[in-house]
JSON list of C-alpha atoms in Angstrom, two decimals:
[
{"chain": "A", "resi": 1, "resn": "UNK", "atom": "CA", "xyz": [24.89, -5.72, 6.19]},
{"chain": "A", "resi": 2, "resn": "UNK", "atom": "CA", "xyz": [22.99, -4.92, 2.98]},
{"chain": "A", "resi": 3, "resn": "UNK", "atom": "CA", "xyz": [24.70, -7.78, 1.13]},
{"chain": "A", "resi": 4, "resn": "UNK", "atom": "CA", "xyz": [23.72, -10.23, 3.89]},
{"chain": "A", "resi": 5, "resn": "UNK", "atom": "CA", "xyz": [20.11, -9.01, 3.81]},
{"chain": "A", "resi": 6, "resn": "UNK", "atom": "CA", "xyz": [19.92, -9.29, 0.03]},
{"chain": "A", "resi": 7, "resn": "UNK", "atom": "CA", "xyz": [21.29, -12.86, 0.12]},
{"chain": "A", "resi": 8, "resn": "UNK", "atom": "CA", "xyz": [18.88, -13.73, 2.94]},
{"chain": "A", "resi": 9, "resn": "UNK", "atom": "CA", "xyz": [15.92, -12.46, 0.95]},
{"chain": "A", "resi": 10, "resn": "UNK", "atom": "CA", "xyz": [16.92, -14.13, -2.29]},
{"chain": "A", "resi": 11, "resn": "UNK", "atom": "CA", "xyz": [17.71, -17.40, -0.56]},
{"chain": "A", "resi": 12, "resn": "UNK", "atom": "CA", "xyz": [14.32, -17.46, 1.15]},
{"chain": "A", "resi": 13, "resn": "UNK", "atom": "CA", "xyz": [12.07, -15.86, -1.46]},
{"chain": "A", "resi": 14, "resn": "UNK", "atom": "CA", "xyz": [10.32, -19.12, -2.25]},
{"chain": "A", "resi": 15, "resn": "UNK", "atom": "CA", "xyz": [9.74, -19.76, 1.43]},
{"chain": "A", "resi": 16, "resn": "UNK", "atom": "CA", "xyz": [8.04, -16.47, 2.27]},
{"chain": "A", "resi": 17, "resn": "UNK", "atom": "CA", "xyz": [6.56, -16.62, 5.72]},
{"chain": "A", "resi": 18, "resn": "UNK", "atom": "CA", "xyz": [5.85, -14.48, 8.76]},
{"chain": "A", "resi": 19, "resn": "UNK", "atom": "CA", "xyz": [9.46, -14.77, 9.95]},
{"chain": "A", "resi": 20, "resn": "UNK", "atom": "CA", "xyz": [10.77, -13.12, 6.77]},
{"chain": "A", "resi": 21, "resn": "UNK", "atom": "CA", "xyz": [7.94, -10.59, 6.90]},
{"chain": "A", "resi": 22, "resn": "UNK", "atom": "CA", "xyz": [8.88, -9.77, 10.51]},
{"chain": "A", "resi": 23, "resn": "UNK", "atom": "CA", "xyz": [12.54, -9.47, 9.48]},
{"chain": "A", "resi": 24, "resn": "UNK", "atom": "CA", "xyz": [11.62, -7.06, 6.67]},
{"chain": "A", "resi": 25, "resn": "UNK", "atom": "CA", "xyz": [9.35, -4.88, 8.75]},
{"chain": "A", "resi": 26, "resn": "UNK", "atom": "CA", "xyz": [11.63, -4.53, 11.77]},
{"chain": "A", "resi": 27, "resn": "UNK", "atom": "CA", "xyz": [14.81, -3.37, 10.08]},
{"chain": "A", "resi": 28, "resn": "UNK", "atom": "CA", "xyz": [15.80, -0.10, 8.48]},
{"chain": "A", "resi": 29, "resn": "UNK", "atom": "CA", "xyz": [13.77, 1.56, 5.72]},
{"chain": "A", "resi": 30, "resn": "UNK", "atom": "CA", "xyz": [16.46, 0.57, 3.23]},
{"chain": "A", "resi": 31, "resn": "UNK", "atom": "CA", "xyz": [16.09, -3.05, 4.25]},
{"chain": "A", "resi": 32, "resn": "UNK", "atom": "CA", "xyz": [12.32, -2.87, 3.97]},
{"chain": "A", "resi": 33, "resn": "UNK", "atom": "CA", "xyz": [12.63, -1.26, 0.53]},
{"chain": "A", "resi": 34, "resn": "UNK", "atom": "CA", "xyz": [14.98, -4.04, -0.58]},
{"chain": "A", "resi": 35, "resn": "UNK", "atom": "CA", "xyz": [12.73, -6.80, 0.73]},
{"chain": "A", "resi": 36, "resn": "UNK", "atom": "CA", "xyz": [9.68, -5.07, -0.70]},
{"chain": "A", "resi": 37, "resn": "UNK", "atom": "CA", "xyz": [11.39, -4.87, -4.10]},
{"chain": "A", "resi": 38, "resn": "UNK", "atom": "CA", "xyz": [12.08, -8.61, -4.12]},
{"chain": "A", "resi": 39, "resn": "UNK", "atom": "CA", "xyz": [8.80, -9.78, -2.60]},
{"chain": "A", "resi": 40, "resn": "UNK", "atom": "CA", "xyz": [6.14, -7.24, -3.35]},
{"chain": "A", "resi": 41, "resn": "UNK", "atom": "CA", "xyz": [7.04, -5.72, -6.70]},
{"chain": "A", "resi": 42, "resn": "UNK", "atom": "CA", "xyz": [4.47, -6.51, -9.40]},
{"chain": "A", "resi": 43, "resn": "UNK", "atom": "CA", "xyz": [7.38, -6.72, -11.84]},
{"chain": "A", "resi": 44, "resn": "UNK", "atom": "CA", "xyz": [8.71, -9.67, -9.83]},
{"chain": "A", "resi": 45, "resn": "UNK", "atom": "CA", "xyz": [5.36, -11.38, -9.53]},
{"chain": "A", "resi": 46, "resn": "UNK", "atom": "CA", "xyz": [3.85, -13.94, -11.85]},
{"chain": "A", "resi": 47, "resn": "UNK", "atom": "CA", "xyz": [1.38, -16.77, -11.50]},
{"chain": "A", "resi": 48, "resn": "UNK", "atom": "CA", "xyz": [4.22, -19.28, -11.83]},
{"chain": "A", "resi": 49, "resn": "UNK", "atom": "CA", "xyz": [6.45, -17.50, -9.30]},
{"chain": "A", "resi": 50, "resn": "UNK", "atom": "CA", "xyz": [4.31, -16.31, -6.41]},
{"chain": "A", "resi": 51, "resn": "UNK", "atom": "CA", "xyz": [6.10, -14.68, -3.51]},
{"chain": "A", "resi": 52, "resn": "UNK", "atom": "CA", "xyz": [3.04, -13.55, -1.59]},
{"chain": "A", "resi": 53, "resn": "UNK", "atom": "CA", "xyz": [-0.34, -15.23, -1.27]},
{"chain": "A", "resi": 54, "resn": "UNK", "atom": "CA", "xyz": [-3.05, -13.03, -2.81]},
{"chain": "A", "resi": 55, "resn": "UNK", "atom": "CA", "xyz": [-5.93, -11.91, -0.62]},
{"chain": "A", "resi": 56, "resn": "UNK", "atom": "CA", "xyz": [-9.07, -9.76, -0.91]},
{"chain": "A", "resi": 57, "resn": "UNK", "atom": "CA", "xyz": [-9.74, -6.26, 0.34]},
{"chain": "A", "resi": 58, "resn": "UNK", "atom": "CA", "xyz": [-13.03, -4.44, 0.80]},
{"chain": "A", "resi": 59, "resn": "UNK", "atom": "CA", "xyz": [-13.16, -0.64, 1.06]},
{"chain": "A", "resi": 60, "resn": "UNK", "atom": "CA", "xyz": [-16.15, 0.99, 2.75]},
{"chain": "A", "resi": 61, "resn": "UNK", "atom": "CA", "xyz": [-16.10, 3.46, -0.16]},
{"chain": "A", "resi": 62, "resn": "UNK", "atom": "CA", "xyz": [-13.81, 3.51, -3.16]},
{"chain": "A", "resi": 63, "resn": "UNK", "atom": "CA", "xyz": [-14.71, 7.14, -3.96]},
{"chain": "A", "resi": 64, "resn": "UNK", "atom": "CA", "xyz": [-14.80, 9.91, -1.37]},
{"chain": "A", "resi": 65, "resn": "UNK", "atom": "CA", "xyz": [-16.46, 13.25, -2.03]},
{"chain": "A", "resi": 66, "resn": "UNK", "atom": "CA", "xyz": [-14.83, 16.23, -0.33]},
{"chain": "A", "resi": 67, "resn": "UNK", "atom": "CA", "xyz": [-17.61, 18.57, -1.45]},
{"chain": "A", "resi": 68, "resn": "UNK", "atom": "CA", "xyz": [-16.58, 22.22, -1.80]},
{"chain": "A", "resi": 69, "resn": "UNK", "atom": "CA", "xyz": [-12.91, 22.75, -0.97]},
{"chain": "A", "resi": 70, "resn": "UNK", "atom": "CA", "xyz": [-11.33, 26.15, -0.45]},
{"chain": "A", "resi": 71, "resn": "UNK", "atom": "CA", "xyz": [-8.40, 26.85, -2.78]},
{"chain": "A", "resi": 72, "resn": "UNK", "atom": "CA", "xyz": [-5.00, 26.40, -1.10]},
{"chain": "A", "resi": 73, "resn": "UNK", "atom": "CA", "xyz": [-6.24, 24.45, 1.93]},
{"chain": "A", "resi": 74, "resn": "UNK", "atom": "CA", "xyz": [-5.25, 20.88, 2.66]},
{"chain": "A", "resi": 75, "resn": "UNK", "atom": "CA", "xyz": [-8.09, 18.39, 2.70]},
{"chain": "A", "resi": 76, "resn": "UNK", "atom": "CA", "xyz": [-7.89, 15.05, 4.45]},
{"chain": "A", "resi": 77, "resn": "UNK", "atom": "CA", "xyz": [-9.68, 11.92, 3.31]},
{"chain": "A", "resi": 78, "resn": "UNK", "atom": "CA", "xyz": [-9.62, 8.53, 5.01]},
{"chain": "A", "resi": 79, "resn": "UNK", "atom": "CA", "xyz": [-10.30, 5.28, 3.17]},
{"chain": "A", "resi": 80, "resn": "UNK", "atom": "CA", "xyz": [-11.31, 2.47, 5.54]},
{"chain": "A", "resi": 81, "resn": "UNK", "atom": "CA", "xyz": [-10.92, -1.15, 4.52]},
{"chain": "A", "resi": 82, "resn": "UNK", "atom": "CA", "xyz": [-11.13, -4.74, 5.73]},
{"chain": "A", "resi": 83, "resn": "UNK", "atom": "CA", "xyz": [-9.03, -7.71, 4.69]},
{"chain": "A", "resi": 84, "resn": "UNK", "atom": "CA", "xyz": [-11.77, -10.09, 3.52]},
{"chain": "A", "resi": 85, "resn": "UNK", "atom": "CA", "xyz": [-9.37, -12.75, 2.25]},
{"chain": "A", "resi": 86, "resn": "UNK", "atom": "CA", "xyz": [-7.60, -15.65, 3.92]},
{"chain": "A", "resi": 87, "resn": "UNK", "atom": "CA", "xyz": [-4.02, -14.35, 3.75]},
{"chain": "A", "resi": 88, "resn": "UNK", "atom": "CA", "xyz": [-2.38, -11.27, 5.33]},
{"chain": "A", "resi": 89, "resn": "UNK", "atom": "CA", "xyz": [-2.91, -8.08, 3.34]},
{"chain": "A", "resi": 90, "resn": "UNK", "atom": "CA", "xyz": [0.33, -6.30, 2.44]},
{"chain": "A", "resi": 91, "resn": "UNK", "atom": "CA", "xyz": [0.00, -2.73, 1.22]},
{"chain": "A", "resi": 92, "resn": "UNK", "atom": "CA", "xyz": [3.37, -1.85, -0.22]},
{"chain": "A", "resi": 93, "resn": "UNK", "atom": "CA", "xyz": [2.66, 1.47, -1.90]},
{"chain": "A", "resi": 94, "resn": "UNK", "atom": "CA", "xyz": [0.00, 4.13, -2.34]},
{"chain": "A", "resi": 95, "resn": "UNK", "atom": "CA", "xyz": [0.65, 6.54, -5.20]},
{"chain": "A", "resi": 96, "resn": "UNK", "atom": "CA", "xyz": [-0.65, 9.70, -6.88]},
{"chain": "A", "resi": 97, "resn": "UNK", "atom": "CA", "xyz": [-1.02, 11.96, -3.85]},
{"chain": "A", "resi": 98, "resn": "UNK", "atom": "CA", "xyz": [1.49, 14.15, -2.06]},
{"chain": "A", "resi": 99, "resn": "UNK", "atom": "CA", "xyz": [0.79, 12.88, 1.45]},
{"chain": "A", "resi": 100, "resn": "UNK", "atom": "CA", "xyz": [-0.37, 9.39, 2.30]},
{"chain": "A", "resi": 101, "resn": "UNK", "atom": "CA", "xyz": [-0.16, 7.45, 5.55]},
{"chain": "A", "resi": 102, "resn": "UNK", "atom": "CA", "xyz": [-0.97, 3.84, 6.41]},
{"chain": "A", "resi": 103, "resn": "UNK", "atom": "CA", "xyz": [0.35, 1.24, 8.82]},
{"chain": "A", "resi": 104, "resn": "UNK", "atom": "CA", "xyz": [3.14, -0.60, 7.10]},
{"chain": "A", "resi": 105, "resn": "UNK", "atom": "CA", "xyz": [2.39, -3.93, 8.67]},
{"chain": "A", "resi": 106, "resn": "UNK", "atom": "CA", "xyz": [0.42, -6.94, 7.49]},
{"chain": "A", "resi": 107, "resn": "UNK", "atom": "CA", "xyz": [-3.33, -6.76, 8.03]},
{"chain": "A", "resi": 108, "resn": "UNK", "atom": "CA", "xyz": [-4.56, -10.17, 9.15]},
{"chain": "A", "resi": 109, "resn": "UNK", "atom": "CA", "xyz": [-7.70, -11.70, 7.63]},
{"chain": "A", "resi": 110, "resn": "UNK", "atom": "CA", "xyz": [-10.76, -10.07, 9.16]},
{"chain": "A", "resi": 111, "resn": "UNK", "atom": "CA", "xyz": [-8.81, -7.06, 10.45]},
{"chain": "A", "resi": 112, "resn": "UNK", "atom": "CA", "xyz": [-9.49, -3.51, 9.33]},
{"chain": "A", "resi": 113, "resn": "UNK", "atom": "CA", "xyz": [-7.24, -0.58, 8.56]},
{"chain": "A", "resi": 114, "resn": "UNK", "atom": "CA", "xyz": [-7.21, 2.81, 6.92]},
{"chain": "A", "resi": 115, "resn": "UNK", "atom": "CA", "xyz": [-5.32, 4.86, 4.39]},
{"chain": "A", "resi": 116, "resn": "UNK", "atom": "CA", "xyz": [-5.09, 8.55, 5.29]},
{"chain": "A", "resi": 117, "resn": "UNK", "atom": "CA", "xyz": [-4.61, 10.95, 2.40]},
{"chain": "A", "resi": 118, "resn": "UNK", "atom": "CA", "xyz": [-4.06, 14.69, 2.10]},
{"chain": "A", "resi": 119, "resn": "UNK", "atom": "CA", "xyz": [-5.03, 16.62, -1.02]},
{"chain": "A", "resi": 120, "resn": "UNK", "atom": "CA", "xyz": [-3.80, 20.17, -1.66]},
{"chain": "A", "resi": 121, "resn": "UNK", "atom": "CA", "xyz": [-5.86, 21.75, -4.46]},
{"chain": "A", "resi": 122, "resn": "UNK", "atom": "CA", "xyz": [-3.89, 24.00, -6.81]},
{"chain": "A", "resi": 123, "resn": "UNK", "atom": "CA", "xyz": [-6.58, 24.99, -9.31]},
{"chain": "A", "resi": 124, "resn": "UNK", "atom": "CA", "xyz": [-10.23, 26.02, -9.22]},
{"chain": "A", "resi": 125, "resn": "UNK", "atom": "CA", "xyz": [-13.14, 23.87, -10.35]},
{"chain": "A", "resi": 126, "resn": "UNK", "atom": "CA", "xyz": [-14.19, 20.23, -10.22]},
{"chain": "A", "resi": 127, "resn": "UNK", "atom": "CA", "xyz": [-11.54, 17.60, -9.58]},
{"chain": "A", "resi": 128, "resn": "UNK", "atom": "CA", "xyz": [-11.15, 13.84, -9.44]},
{"chain": "A", "resi": 129, "resn": "UNK", "atom": "CA", "xyz": [-7.88, 12.47, -8.06]},
{"chain": "A", "resi": 130, "resn": "UNK", "atom": "CA", "xyz": [-7.02, 8.84, -8.66]},
{"chain": "A", "resi": 131, "resn": "UNK", "atom": "CA", "xyz": [-5.19, 6.94, -5.96]},
{"chain": "A", "resi": 132, "resn": "UNK", "atom": "CA", "xyz": [-3.53, 3.62, -6.67]},
{"chain": "A", "resi": 133, "resn": "UNK", "atom": "CA", "xyz": [-3.10, 1.16, -3.80]},
{"chain": "A", "resi": 134, "resn": "UNK", "atom": "CA", "xyz": [-0.53, -1.50, -4.66]},
{"chain": "A", "resi": 135, "resn": "UNK", "atom": "CA", "xyz": [-1.01, -4.64, -2.61]},
{"chain": "A", "resi": 136, "resn": "UNK", "atom": "CA", "xyz": [-1.23, -8.42, -2.75]},
{"chain": "A", "resi": 137, "resn": "UNK", "atom": "CA", "xyz": [-4.63, -8.74, -4.42]},
{"chain": "A", "resi": 138, "resn": "UNK", "atom": "CA", "xyz": [-5.51, -10.11, -7.85]},
{"chain": "A", "resi": 139, "resn": "UNK", "atom": "CA", "xyz": [-4.31, -7.51, -10.35]},
{"chain": "A", "resi": 140, "resn": "UNK", "atom": "CA", "xyz": [-1.84, -6.13, -7.76]},
{"chain": "A", "resi": 141, "resn": "UNK", "atom": "CA", "xyz": [-3.68, -2.83, -7.30]},
{"chain": "A", "resi": 142, "resn": "UNK", "atom": "CA", "xyz": [-6.89, -1.16, -6.19]},
{"chain": "A", "resi": 143, "resn": "UNK", "atom": "CA", "xyz": [-8.01, 2.20, -7.60]},
{"chain": "A", "resi": 144, "resn": "UNK", "atom": "CA", "xyz": [-9.60, 4.75, -5.29]},
{"chain": "A", "resi": 145, "resn": "UNK", "atom": "CA", "xyz": [-10.81, 8.29, -6.00]},
{"chain": "A", "resi": 146, "resn": "UNK", "atom": "CA", "xyz": [-11.23, 11.61, -4.25]},
{"chain": "A", "resi": 147, "resn": "UNK", "atom": "CA", "xyz": [-13.50, 14.17, -5.85]},
{"chain": "A", "resi": 148, "resn": "UNK", "atom": "CA", "xyz": [-14.82, 17.63, -5.14]},
{"chain": "A", "resi": 149, "resn": "UNK", "atom": "CA", "xyz": [-15.03, 21.23, -6.25]},
{"chain": "A", "resi": 150, "resn": "UNK", "atom": "CA", "xyz": [-12.33, 23.79, -5.48]},
{"chain": "A", "resi": 151, "resn": "UNK", "atom": "CA", "xyz": [-13.67, 27.27, -4.75]},
{"chain": "A", "resi": 152, "resn": "UNK", "atom": "CA", "xyz": [-12.00, 30.62, -3.93]}
]
C-alpha cells in the first residue's frame, strides 16, 4: 500500500490538485506524512518546481500576551487567522511548543481558522516563546509569539 501511495504521489506531483489533496488528507497519518513530505516540505520546494500555489495569511495578532502566569500551570493561547490569498492555505506544521492543535485541512480563500497552543512554564520570570507556522506562503513560514511573566 505504501509503495502504491508513494508512486501515486510522485507520478502526480506536478499535477497537484484538490483530488490529490483529498487523497492525502483522507488516508492514514503515515500516508499524509508521506504526501506532506513530497508536496509541502520546504526542502522540496523551489521557484522552478512549485508543488503548491502560494497564498497569503493574515493573523489577527502575531503576538499574544498571556500576562502573569502561575508557575506550573498550562496556559492556552489561540491565534486566529484568515486566508487572504487566492489559493487554499495548507498548514503542514507548527513547531516550538509542546501542544498545538489546528484543523489539518485546506483553508479556502476568505475562510478563517485558528491555531490552539498550550504553554507550560517551567521557570520564573519574563518569557517570549516563538512559534513557527510552516505553510504555503512566500518564505514558507510565519513567526508568531507568546509572551508573559511567570510568577510563583
